[in-house]
CSV table of C-alpha atoms in Angstrom, one decimal:
chain,number,residue,atom,x,y,z
A,1,MET,CA,-154.6,206.2,128.3
A,2,PRO,CA,-153.4,209.7,129.2
A,3,GLY,CA,-150.4,209.3,126.9
A,4,ASP,CA,-152.6,208.4,124.0
A,5,ASP,CA,-154.8,211.4,124.6
A,6,GLN,CA,-151.8,213.7,124.7
A,7,GLN,CA,-150.5,212.2,121.4
A,8,SER,CA,-153.9,212.5,119.8
A,9,ALA,CA,-154.2,216.2,120.9
A,10,ALA,CA,-150.7,216.9,119.6
A,11,ALA,CA,-151.5,215.2,116.2
A,12,ARG,CA,-154.7,217.3,116.0
A,13,ARG,CA,-152.7,220.4,116.8
A,14,ASP,CA,-150.1,219.6,114.2
A,15,ALA,CA,-152.8,218.9,111.6
A,16,GLY,CA,-154.5,222.3,112.4
A,17,VAL,CA,-151.2,224.1,112.1
A,18,ARG,CA,-150.6,222.5,108.7
A,19,ARG,CA,-154.1,223.4,107.6
A,20,VAL,CA,-153.7,227.0,108.6
A,21,SER,CA,-150.3,227.1,107.0
A,22,ARG,CA,-151.7,225.7,103.7
A,23,MET,CA,-154.5,228.3,103.8
A,24,THR,CA,-152.1,231.1,104.5
A,25,TRP,CA,-149.9,229.9,101.6
A,26,ARG,CA,-152.8,229.7,99.2
A,27,ALA,CA,-154.1,233.1,100.2
A,28,GLY,CA,-150.6,234.5,99.6
A,29,ALA,CA,-150.3,232.8,96.3
A,30,ALA,CA,-153.8,234.1,95.3
A,31,GLY,CA,-152.7,237.6,96.2
A,32,VAL,CA,-149.5,237.3,94.1
A,33,ILE,CA,-151.6,236.1,91.1
A,34,CYS,CA,-154.1,238.9,91.6
A,35,SER,CA,-151.3,241.5,91.8
A,36,ALA,CA,-149.7,240.1,88.7
A,37,ILE,CA,-153.1,240.3,86.8
A,38,ILE,CA,-153.6,243.9,87.9
A,39,ALA,CA,-150.1,244.8,87.0
A,40,VAL,CA,-150.5,243.3,83.5
A,41,ALA,CA,-153.8,245.0,83.0
A,42,PHE,CA,-152.6,248.4,84.1
A,43,GLY,CA,-149.3,248.1,82.3
A,44,HIS,CA,-151.2,247.2,79.1
A,45,HIS,CA,-153.5,250.1,79.3
A,46,ALA,CA,-150.6,252.5,80.0
A,47,GLU,CA,-148.8,251.2,76.9
A,48,ALA,CA,-151.9,251.5,74.8
A,49,GLY,CA,-152.8,254.9,76.0
A,50,THR,CA,-150.8,256.9,73.5
A,51,ALA,CA,-153.8,259.0,72.3
A,52,PRO,CA,-153.4,262.7,72.9
A,53,PRO,CA,-155.7,264.3,75.6
A,54,GLY,CA,-159.3,264.8,74.4
A,55,SER,CA,-159.2,262.4,71.5
A,56,GLY,CA,-160.9,259.8,73.6
A,57,SER,CA,-163.8,262.0,74.6
A,58,GLY,CA,-167.4,261.0,73.9
A,59,THR,CA,-168.1,264.3,72.2
A,60,ILE,CA,-166.3,266.6,69.8
A,61,THR,CA,-164.4,268.8,72.2
A,62,VAL,CA,-164.8,272.6,71.9
A,63,PRO,CA,-161.9,274.9,72.3
A,64,ASN,CA,-161.4,276.8,75.6
A,65,GLN,CA,-162.2,279.9,73.7
A,66,PRO,CA,-163.1,280.7,70.1
A,67,PRO,CA,-160.6,282.1,67.7
A,68,THR,CA,-160.2,285.9,67.8
A,69,SER,CA,-159.5,288.3,65.0
A,70,ALA,CA,-155.8,288.7,64.4
A,71,PRO,CA,-154.3,291.6,62.5
A,72,GLY,CA,-150.8,291.2,61.1
A,73,ALA,CA,-148.9,288.6,59.4
A,74,PRO,CA,-150.0,285.0,60.1
A,75,ASP,CA,-147.7,282.4,61.7
A,76,ALA,CA,-149.2,279.5,59.8
A,77,THR,CA,-151.9,278.7,57.3
A,78,SER,CA,-154.8,276.3,57.7
A,79,GLY,CA,-156.1,275.1,54.4
A,80,ALA,CA,-156.6,271.8,52.7
A,81,SER,CA,-153.7,269.8,51.3
B,1,VAL,CA,-135.9,280.4,60.7
B,2,THR,CA,-136.6,282.8,63.5
B,3,LEU,CA,-139.6,285.1,63.2
B,4,GLY,CA,-139.6,287.5,66.2
B,5,SER,CA,-139.6,285.2,69.3
B,6,VAL,CA,-140.9,282.2,67.3
B,7,ALA,CA,-138.6,279.8,65.4
B,8,GLN,CA,-139.9,277.9,62.4
B,9,ASP,CA,-139.0,274.8,60.5
B,10,SER,CA,-140.9,273.5,57.5
B,11,PHE,CA,-140.5,270.2,55.6
B,12,GLY,CA,-142.3,267.9,53.3
B,13,VAL,CA,-144.3,265.0,54.6
B,14,TRP,CA,-147.1,262.8,53.2
B,15,SER,CA,-147.3,264.8,49.9
B,16,THR,CA,-147.8,268.0,51.8
B,17,THR,CA,-146.0,270.5,54.0
B,18,ALA,CA,-145.3,270.3,57.7
B,19,VAL,CA,-144.7,273.5,59.6
B,20,LEU,CA,-143.2,273.5,63.1
B,21,LEU,CA,-143.2,276.6,65.3
B,22,VAL,CA,-141.8,276.9,68.8
B,23,THR,CA,-141.6,279.9,71.1
B,24,ASP,CA,-138.1,278.8,72.4
B,25,PRO,CA,-135.8,279.0,69.4
B,26,ALA,CA,-133.2,276.8,71.1
B,27,ALA,CA,-135.7,274.0,71.2
B,28,LEU,CA,-136.3,273.8,67.5
B,29,GLY,CA,-133.9,271.0,66.7
B,30,GLU,CA,-135.2,268.7,69.5
B,31,ALA,CA,-138.7,269.5,68.5
B,32,ARG,CA,-138.0,268.6,64.9
B,33,ALA,CA,-136.4,265.3,66.0
B,34,ILE,CA,-139.5,264.4,68.0
B,35,ALA,CA,-141.8,265.3,65.1
B,36,ASP,CA,-139.7,263.2,62.7
B,37,GLN,CA,-139.9,260.2,64.9
B,38,GLU,CA,-143.6,260.4,65.5
B,39,LEU,CA,-144.5,261.0,61.9
B,40,ALA,CA,-142.3,258.1,60.8
B,41,ALA,CA,-144.1,255.9,63.3
B,42,VAL,CA,-147.6,257.0,62.1
B,43,ASP,CA,-146.6,256.5,58.5
B,44,LEU,CA,-145.4,252.9,59.2
B,45,ALA,CA,-148.6,252.2,61.0
B,46,ALA,CA,-151.3,253.8,58.8
B,47,SER,CA,-150.0,254.6,55.3
B,48,ARG,CA,-152.3,253.3,52.6
B,49,PHE,CA,-149.4,253.5,50.1
B,50,ARG,CA,-146.8,251.4,51.9
B,51,GLU,CA,-146.6,247.7,51.4
B,52,ASP,CA,-145.0,247.3,54.8
B,53,SER,CA,-147.6,249.3,56.8
B,54,GLU,CA,-149.9,247.7,59.4
B,55,LEU,CA,-152.9,249.2,57.6
B,56,THR,CA,-151.9,247.5,54.3
B,57,ALA,CA,-151.5,244.2,56.1
B,58,LEU,CA,-154.9,244.6,57.7
B,59,ASN,CA,-156.5,245.6,54.4
B,60,GLN,CA,-155.0,242.5,52.8
B,61,ALA,CA,-155.9,240.1,55.5
B,62,GLY,CA,-159.1,239.0,53.8
B,63,GLY,CA,-161.2,239.5,56.9
B,64,ALA,CA,-158.9,237.7,59.3
B,65,SER,CA,-158.1,239.0,62.7
B,66,ARG,CA,-154.7,240.5,62.9
B,67,PRO,CA,-152.5,241.8,65.8
B,68,VAL,CA,-152.0,245.6,65.8
B,69,SER,CA,-149.6,247.8,67.6
B,70,ALA,CA,-150.7,250.2,70.4
B,71,LEU,CA,-150.2,253.1,68.0
B,72,PHE,CA,-152.2,251.5,65.2
B,73,ALA,CA,-154.9,250.6,67.6
B,74,ASP,CA,-155.1,254.2,68.7
B,75,LEU,CA,-155.3,255.4,65.1
B,76,ILE,CA,-158.1,252.9,64.3
B,77,ALA,CA,-160.0,253.9,67.5
B,78,THR,CA,-159.6,257.6,66.5
B,79,GLY,CA,-161.1,256.9,63.1
B,80,LEU,CA,-164.0,254.9,64.6
B,81,ARG,CA,-164.7,257.6,67.2
B,82,ALA,CA,-164.9,260.2,64.3
B,83,ALA,CA,-167.4,258.0,62.6
B,84,ARG,CA,-169.4,257.5,65.8
B,85,LEU,CA,-169.5,261.3,66.7
B,86,THR,CA,-170.6,262.3,63.2
B,87,ASP,CA,-173.2,259.5,62.7
B,88,GLY,CA,-171.0,257.9,60.1
B,89,ALA,CA,-170.4,261.0,58.0
B,90,VAL,CA,-166.7,260.7,58.5
B,91,ASP,CA,-166.1,257.0,57.8
B,92,PRO,CA,-162.7,255.2,57.9
B,93,THR,CA,-163.8,252.5,55.3
B,94,CYS,CA,-163.6,254.7,52.2
B,95,ALA,CA,-160.4,253.2,50.9
B,96,ALA,CA,-162.0,251.2,48.1
B,97,ALA,CA,-164.1,254.2,47.1
B,98,LEU,CA,-161.1,256.4,46.8
B,99,ALA,CA,-159.2,253.7,44.9
B,100,SER,CA,-162.1,253.4,42.4
B,101,LEU,CA,-161.7,257.1,41.7
B,102,GLY,CA,-158.0,256.6,41.0
B,103,TYR,CA,-156.7,257.7,44.4
B,104,ASP,CA,-154.8,254.5,44.8
B,105,ARG,CA,-151.3,255.9,45.2
B,106,ASP,CA,-149.6,258.9,46.8
B,107,PHE,CA,-151.3,262.1,45.8
B,108,GLU,CA,-148.1,263.6,44.5
B,109,GLN,CA,-148.1,260.9,41.7
B,110,ILE,CA,-151.8,261.7,40.9
B,111,ARG,CA,-151.0,265.4,40.9
B,112,ALA,CA,-148.0,264.9,38.6
B,113,GLY,CA,-150.1,262.9,36.1
B,114,THR,CA,-153.0,265.4,35.8
B,115,ALA,CA,-153.4,269.1,35.2
B,116,ALA,CA,-153.7,271.3,38.3
B,117,PRO,CA,-157.3,271.8,39.4
B,118,GLU,CA,-158.6,274.5,37.0
B,119,ALA,CA,-160.6,277.5,37.9
B,120,GLY,CA,-164.2,276.7,38.3
B,121,LEU,CA,-163.6,273.1,39.4
B,122,ALA,CA,-165.0,273.9,42.8
B,123,ALA,CA,-168.3,275.0,41.3
B,124,GLY,CA,-168.4,271.9,39.2
B,125,LEU,CA,-167.6,269.6,42.2
B,126,ALA,CA,-170.2,271.4,44.4
B,127,ALA,CA,-172.8,271.1,41.6
B,128,GLY,CA,-172.8,267.4,41.9
B,129,ALA,CA,-170.3,266.1,39.5
B,130,GLY,CA,-168.5,262.8,40.4
B,131,PRO,CA,-169.6,259.2,40.3
B,132,GLY,CA,-170.4,257.1,43.3
B,133,ALA,CA,-169.6,253.5,43.6
B,134,GLY,CA,-172.3,252.8,46.1
B,135,PRO,CA,-172.3,253.0,49.9
B,136,VAL,CA,-169.1,252.2,51.6
B,137,PRO,CA,-169.0,249.1,53.9
B,138,GLY,CA,-169.2,251.4,56.9
B,139,TRP,CA,-167.3,251.8,60.2
B,140,ARG,CA,-169.3,249.2,62.0
B,141,LYS,CA,-167.5,246.6,59.8
B,142,VAL,CA,-164.3,247.4,61.6
B,143,GLU,CA,-163.7,245.3,64.7
B,144,LEU,CA,-161.1,246.6,67.1
B,145,ASP,CA,-160.3,244.9,70.4
B,146,ALA,CA,-158.0,247.5,71.9
B,147,SER,CA,-157.2,245.6,75.0
B,148,ALA,CA,-156.2,242.5,73.1
B,149,ARG,CA,-154.7,244.6,70.3
B,150,ARG,CA,-156.4,242.8,67.5
B,151,ALA,CA,-158.4,244.2,64.6
B,152,ARG,CA,-160.5,242.7,61.8
B,153,LEU,CA,-162.3,244.1,58.7
B,154,LEU,CA,-165.6,242.5,57.8
B,155,ASP,CA,-167.4,242.2,54.5
B,156,GLY,CA,-164.6,243.5,52.4
B,157,ALA,CA,-164.1,246.8,54.3
B,158,GLN,CA,-160.9,248.6,53.5
B,159,LEU,CA,-159.4,251.2,55.9
B,160,ASP,CA,-158.3,254.7,55.0
B,161,LEU,CA,-157.3,256.6,58.1
B,162,GLY,CA,-155.8,259.5,56.1
B,163,ALA,CA,-157.8,262.4,57.5
B,164,THR,CA,-157.9,261.5,61.2
B,165,ALA,CA,-154.4,260.0,61.3
B,166,LYS,CA,-152.8,263.3,60.0
B,167,ALA,CA,-154.7,265.3,62.6
B,168,TRP,CA,-154.0,262.8,65.3
B,169,ALA,CA,-150.3,263.1,64.4
B,170,ALA,CA,-150.4,266.9,64.7
B,171,ASP,CA,-152.0,266.6,68.2
B,172,ARG,CA,-149.5,264.0,69.2
B,173,CYS,CA,-146.4,265.9,68.0
B,174,ALA,CA,-147.6,269.2,69.7
B,175,GLU,CA,-148.3,267.5,73.0
B,176,LEU,CA,-145.0,265.6,73.0
B,177,ILE,CA,-142.9,268.6,72.0
B,178,ALA,CA,-144.5,270.9,74.6
B,179,GLY,CA,-144.1,268.2,77.2
B,180,ARG,CA,-140.5,267.3,76.5
B,181,VAL,CA,-138.9,270.6,75.5
B,182,GLY,CA,-141.3,273.1,77.1
B,183,GLY,CA,-142.5,276.4,75.7
B,184,GLY,CA,-145.3,276.9,73.2
B,185,VAL,CA,-145.5,274.9,70.0
B,186,LEU,CA,-147.6,274.9,66.8
B,187,VAL,CA,-147.6,271.9,64.5
B,188,SER,CA,-149.2,272.1,61.1
B,189,LEU,CA,-149.5,269.0,58.9
B,190,GLY,CA,-150.8,270.1,55.6
B,191,GLY,CA,-153.0,272.8,57.3
B,192,ASP,CA,-154.2,270.6,60.1
B,193,ILE,CA,-153.0,272.6,63.1
B,194,ALA,CA,-152.4,271.6,66.7
B,195,VAL,CA,-151.0,273.9,69.4
B,196,ALA,CA,-149.8,273.1,72.9
B,197,GLY,CA,-148.0,274.9,75.7
B,198,PRO,CA,-148.1,278.7,76.3
B,199,PRO,CA,-148.8,280.5,73.1
B,200,PRO,CA,-146.9,283.7,72.0
B,201,ASP,CA,-148.5,287.1,73.0
B,202,GLY,CA,-151.8,287.4,71.2
B,203,GLY,CA,-152.0,283.7,70.4
B,204,TRP,CA,-150.9,281.8,67.3
B,205,ARG,CA,-152.0,283.7,64.2
B,206,VAL,CA,-153.4,281.4,61.6
B,207,ARG,CA,-154.6,282.2,58.1
B,208,VAL,CA,-157.6,280.1,57.0
B,209,THR,CA,-158.0,279.7,53.3
B,210,ASP,CA,-158.7,277.0,50.7
B,211,ASP,CA,-155.1,275.8,50.3
B,212,HIS,CA,-152.6,275.4,53.1
B,213,ALA,CA,-149.8,276.2,50.6
B,214,ALA,CA,-151.3,279.5,49.5
B,215,GLY,CA,-149.7,282.8,50.3
B,216,PRO,CA,-151.1,285.4,52.7
B,217,ASP,CA,-152.7,287.5,49.9
B,218,VAL,CA,-155.3,284.9,48.8
B,219,PRO,CA,-158.9,285.2,50.0
B,220,GLY,CA,-159.2,284.1,53.6
B,221,GLN,CA,-159.2,285.3,57.1
B,222,THR,CA,-156.5,285.5,59.8
B,223,VAL,CA,-157.5,284.4,63.3
B,224,ALA,CA,-155.6,283.7,66.6
B,225,ILE,CA,-155.9,280.6,68.6
B,226,ALA,CA,-154.3,279.8,72.0
B,227,GLN,CA,-155.2,276.2,72.5
B,228,GLY,CA,-156.5,273.0,70.8
B,229,GLY,CA,-156.7,272.6,67.1
B,230,LEU,CA,-157.8,274.2,63.9
B,231,ALA,CA,-158.4,272.3,60.7
B,232,THR,CA,-159.7,273.1,57.2
B,233,SER,CA,-161.3,270.8,54.7
B,234,SER,CA,-161.8,271.8,51.1
B,235,ILE,CA,-162.9,270.1,47.9
B,236,THR,CA,-160.7,272.4,45.8
B,237,VAL,CA,-157.2,271.2,46.6
B,238,ARG,CA,-157.0,267.4,46.6
B,239,ALA,CA,-159.1,267.3,43.4
B,240,TRP,CA,-158.5,265.6,40.0
B,241,ARG,CA,-160.4,264.1,37.1
B,242,SER,CA,-161.6,260.5,37.0
B,243,GLY,CA,-163.2,259.4,33.7
B,244,GLY,CA,-163.4,263.0,32.7
B,245,GLN,CA,-165.4,263.9,35.8
B,246,PRO,CA,-164.0,266.3,38.4
B,247,VAL,CA,-163.7,264.5,41.7
B,248,HIS,CA,-162.2,265.2,45.1
B,249,HIS,CA,-161.1,263.2,48.1
B,250,ILE,CA,-163.9,263.8,50.6
B,251,ILE,CA,-166.1,260.8,50.2
B,252,ASP,CA,-169.8,260.7,51.2
B,253,PRO,CA,-170.2,257.2,52.8
B,254,ALA,CA,-173.8,257.1,51.6
B,255,THR,CA,-172.8,257.2,47.9
B,256,GLY,CA,-169.2,256.1,47.8
B,257,GLY,CA,-168.5,259.1,45.6
B,258,PRO,CA,-167.2,262.6,46.3
B,259,ALA,CA,-169.4,264.5,48.6
B,260,ARG,CA,-171.9,266.7,46.7
B,261,THR,CA,-171.8,269.8,48.9
B,262,CYS,CA,-172.7,273.5,49.1
B,263,TRP,CA,-169.4,274.3,50.7
B,264,ARG,CA,-166.0,274.9,49.0
B,265,THR,CA,-164.1,275.1,52.3
B,266,VAL,CA,-164.8,274.6,56.0
B,267,SER,CA,-162.5,275.6,58.8
B,268,VAL,CA,-163.3,274.5,62.4
B,269,ALA,CA,-161.6,275.3,65.8
B,270,ALA,CA,-161.9,272.5,68.4
B,271,GLY,CA,-160.3,271.2,71.6
B,272,THR,CA,-158.0,269.0,69.5
B,273,CYS,CA,-156.9,269.0,65.9
B,274,VAL,CA,-158.5,265.6,65.5
B,275,ASP,CA,-161.8,267.0,66.6
B,276,ALA,CA,-161.4,270.1,64.3
B,277,ASN,CA,-160.6,267.8,61.4
B,278,THR,CA,-163.5,265.5,62.1
B,279,ALA,CA,-166.0,268.4,62.3
B,280,SER,CA,-164.7,270.2,59.2
B,281,THR,CA,-164.8,267.0,57.1
B,282,ALA,CA,-168.3,266.2,58.4
B,283,ALA,CA,-169.5,269.7,57.6
B,284,ILE,CA,-168.5,269.3,54.0
B,285,ILE,CA,-170.5,266.1,53.8
B,286,ARG,CA,-173.5,267.5,55.7
B,287,GLY,CA,-173.9,270.4,53.4
B,288,GLU,CA,-176.7,272.9,54.3
B,289,ALA,CA,-177.2,271.2,57.6
B,290,ALA,CA,-173.6,271.8,58.7
B,291,PRO,CA,-174.0,275.3,60.3
B,292,GLY,CA,-176.8,274.1,62.5
B,293,TRP,CA,-174.9,271.0,63.5
B,294,LEU,CA,-171.7,273.0,64.2
B,295,ALA,CA,-173.5,275.6,66.2
B,296,GLY,CA,-175.3,272.9,68.2
B,297,ALA,CA,-172.0,271.4,69.1
B,298,GLY,CA,-170.6,274.8,70.1
B,299,LEU,CA,-167.8,274.6,67.5
B,300,PRO,CA,-166.6,277.9,66.0
B,301,ALA,CA,-166.4,277.5,62.3
B,302,ARG,CA,-166.2,279.3,59.0
B,303,LEU,CA,-167.9,277.8,56.0
B,304,VAL,CA,-167.3,279.2,52.5
B,305,ARG,CA,-169.6,278.7,49.5
B,306,PRO,CA,-168.2,278.3,46.0
B,307,ASP,CA,-168.9,282.0,45.3
B,308,GLY,CA,-166.7,283.0,48.3
B,309,THR,CA,-169.4,284.0,50.7
B,310,ALA,CA,-168.9,282.8,54.2
B,311,VAL,CA,-171.1,281.7,57.1
B,312,THR,CA,-169.7,281.5,60.6
B,313,THR,CA,-170.8,279.7,63.8
B,314,ALA,CA,-170.3,279.7,67.6
B,315,GLY,CA,-168.2,282.8,68.1
B,316,TRP,CA,-166.0,282.6,65.1
B,317,PRO,CA,-164.9,286.2,64.6
B,318,ALA,CA,-166.4,288.4,62.0
B,319,GLU,CA,-164.2,289.2,59.0
B,320,PRO,CA,-162.7,292.7,59.0
B,321,ALA,CA,-164.5,295.0,56.6
B,322,ALA,CA,-162.8,295.2,53.3
B,323,GLY,CA,-161.1,298.4,52.4
């Protein structure tokens, strides 16, 4: 019967809309979870990153320029303690 | 104290002297407050002589994994990096070796209980005196998971982060002070020097010599630096007697004893104070191979033999002619 066909089509349409809705919701939820994971990861690294610049280098860092001779009274002393 | 356009503060820390210089005298108070806070935090994390430090807790954990703070994780990572970059010459697992030589408490207490290092001690130390308790466990026995902030010591390894932690703290204080209060800053922690921000005209003038507490008239050389760090390691200052033998605090990981070295004192300039300290300590341990190693790394350095003669590398300036 035509009425049955119309009801069946409407049911299939409703089921499809629900399926799309569930997929959309799941994708959104997955995005939120991924965002949270990324935020935690980056937040953690930022907190852990208290090392001064250069101290994480894979080689011993050289100065931009070597020391130069300096006449006159010193500002400070470098020696063992 | 204000010296020309530079203001200075000095204070005791970790059995040694800290010196703080800033090019903006008005910033000295805030700079000191920043330094105090950072040094207190490093002490609580990494002191070998505090029962409540994280380092003591890890050393006493019996090999169990323990949580560590972000700061302590950085300090451990810095010690491990120093070991890696020096092929293990600078090793953070020398605590038990130092303790076996009697360096098991604050050095002020050791210094107070023994005579001052006598003349000629440097020659005796360099000639090979000093026992060795056997190889130290080694830096590979330290497990650090920086992202999970957990650490573990294997096979009885015990951490001593003294050398790298002090230099790290100098770098950290200099960077923080320059960033927060502006201007140029020099931080010296027992002679481990870090500078940041714009230097005064002509750079920061630094006297390099055996002892950071020495006056300007003792043998040495004055140089200027504008950036990075400058550190000096010597076997003559933190030295004492153990079982009648002269010993010092720079441990050769291969023997577990004081390094037998041809150098009395080594000063190195580097991109950071940590790197300068790492290189100067490694140079003492590497002995005759040190000048070639430093030159190959492009590190300006001054190495002094027990008789006072000096060797320089990688653009370190020549000493002015005497006279």
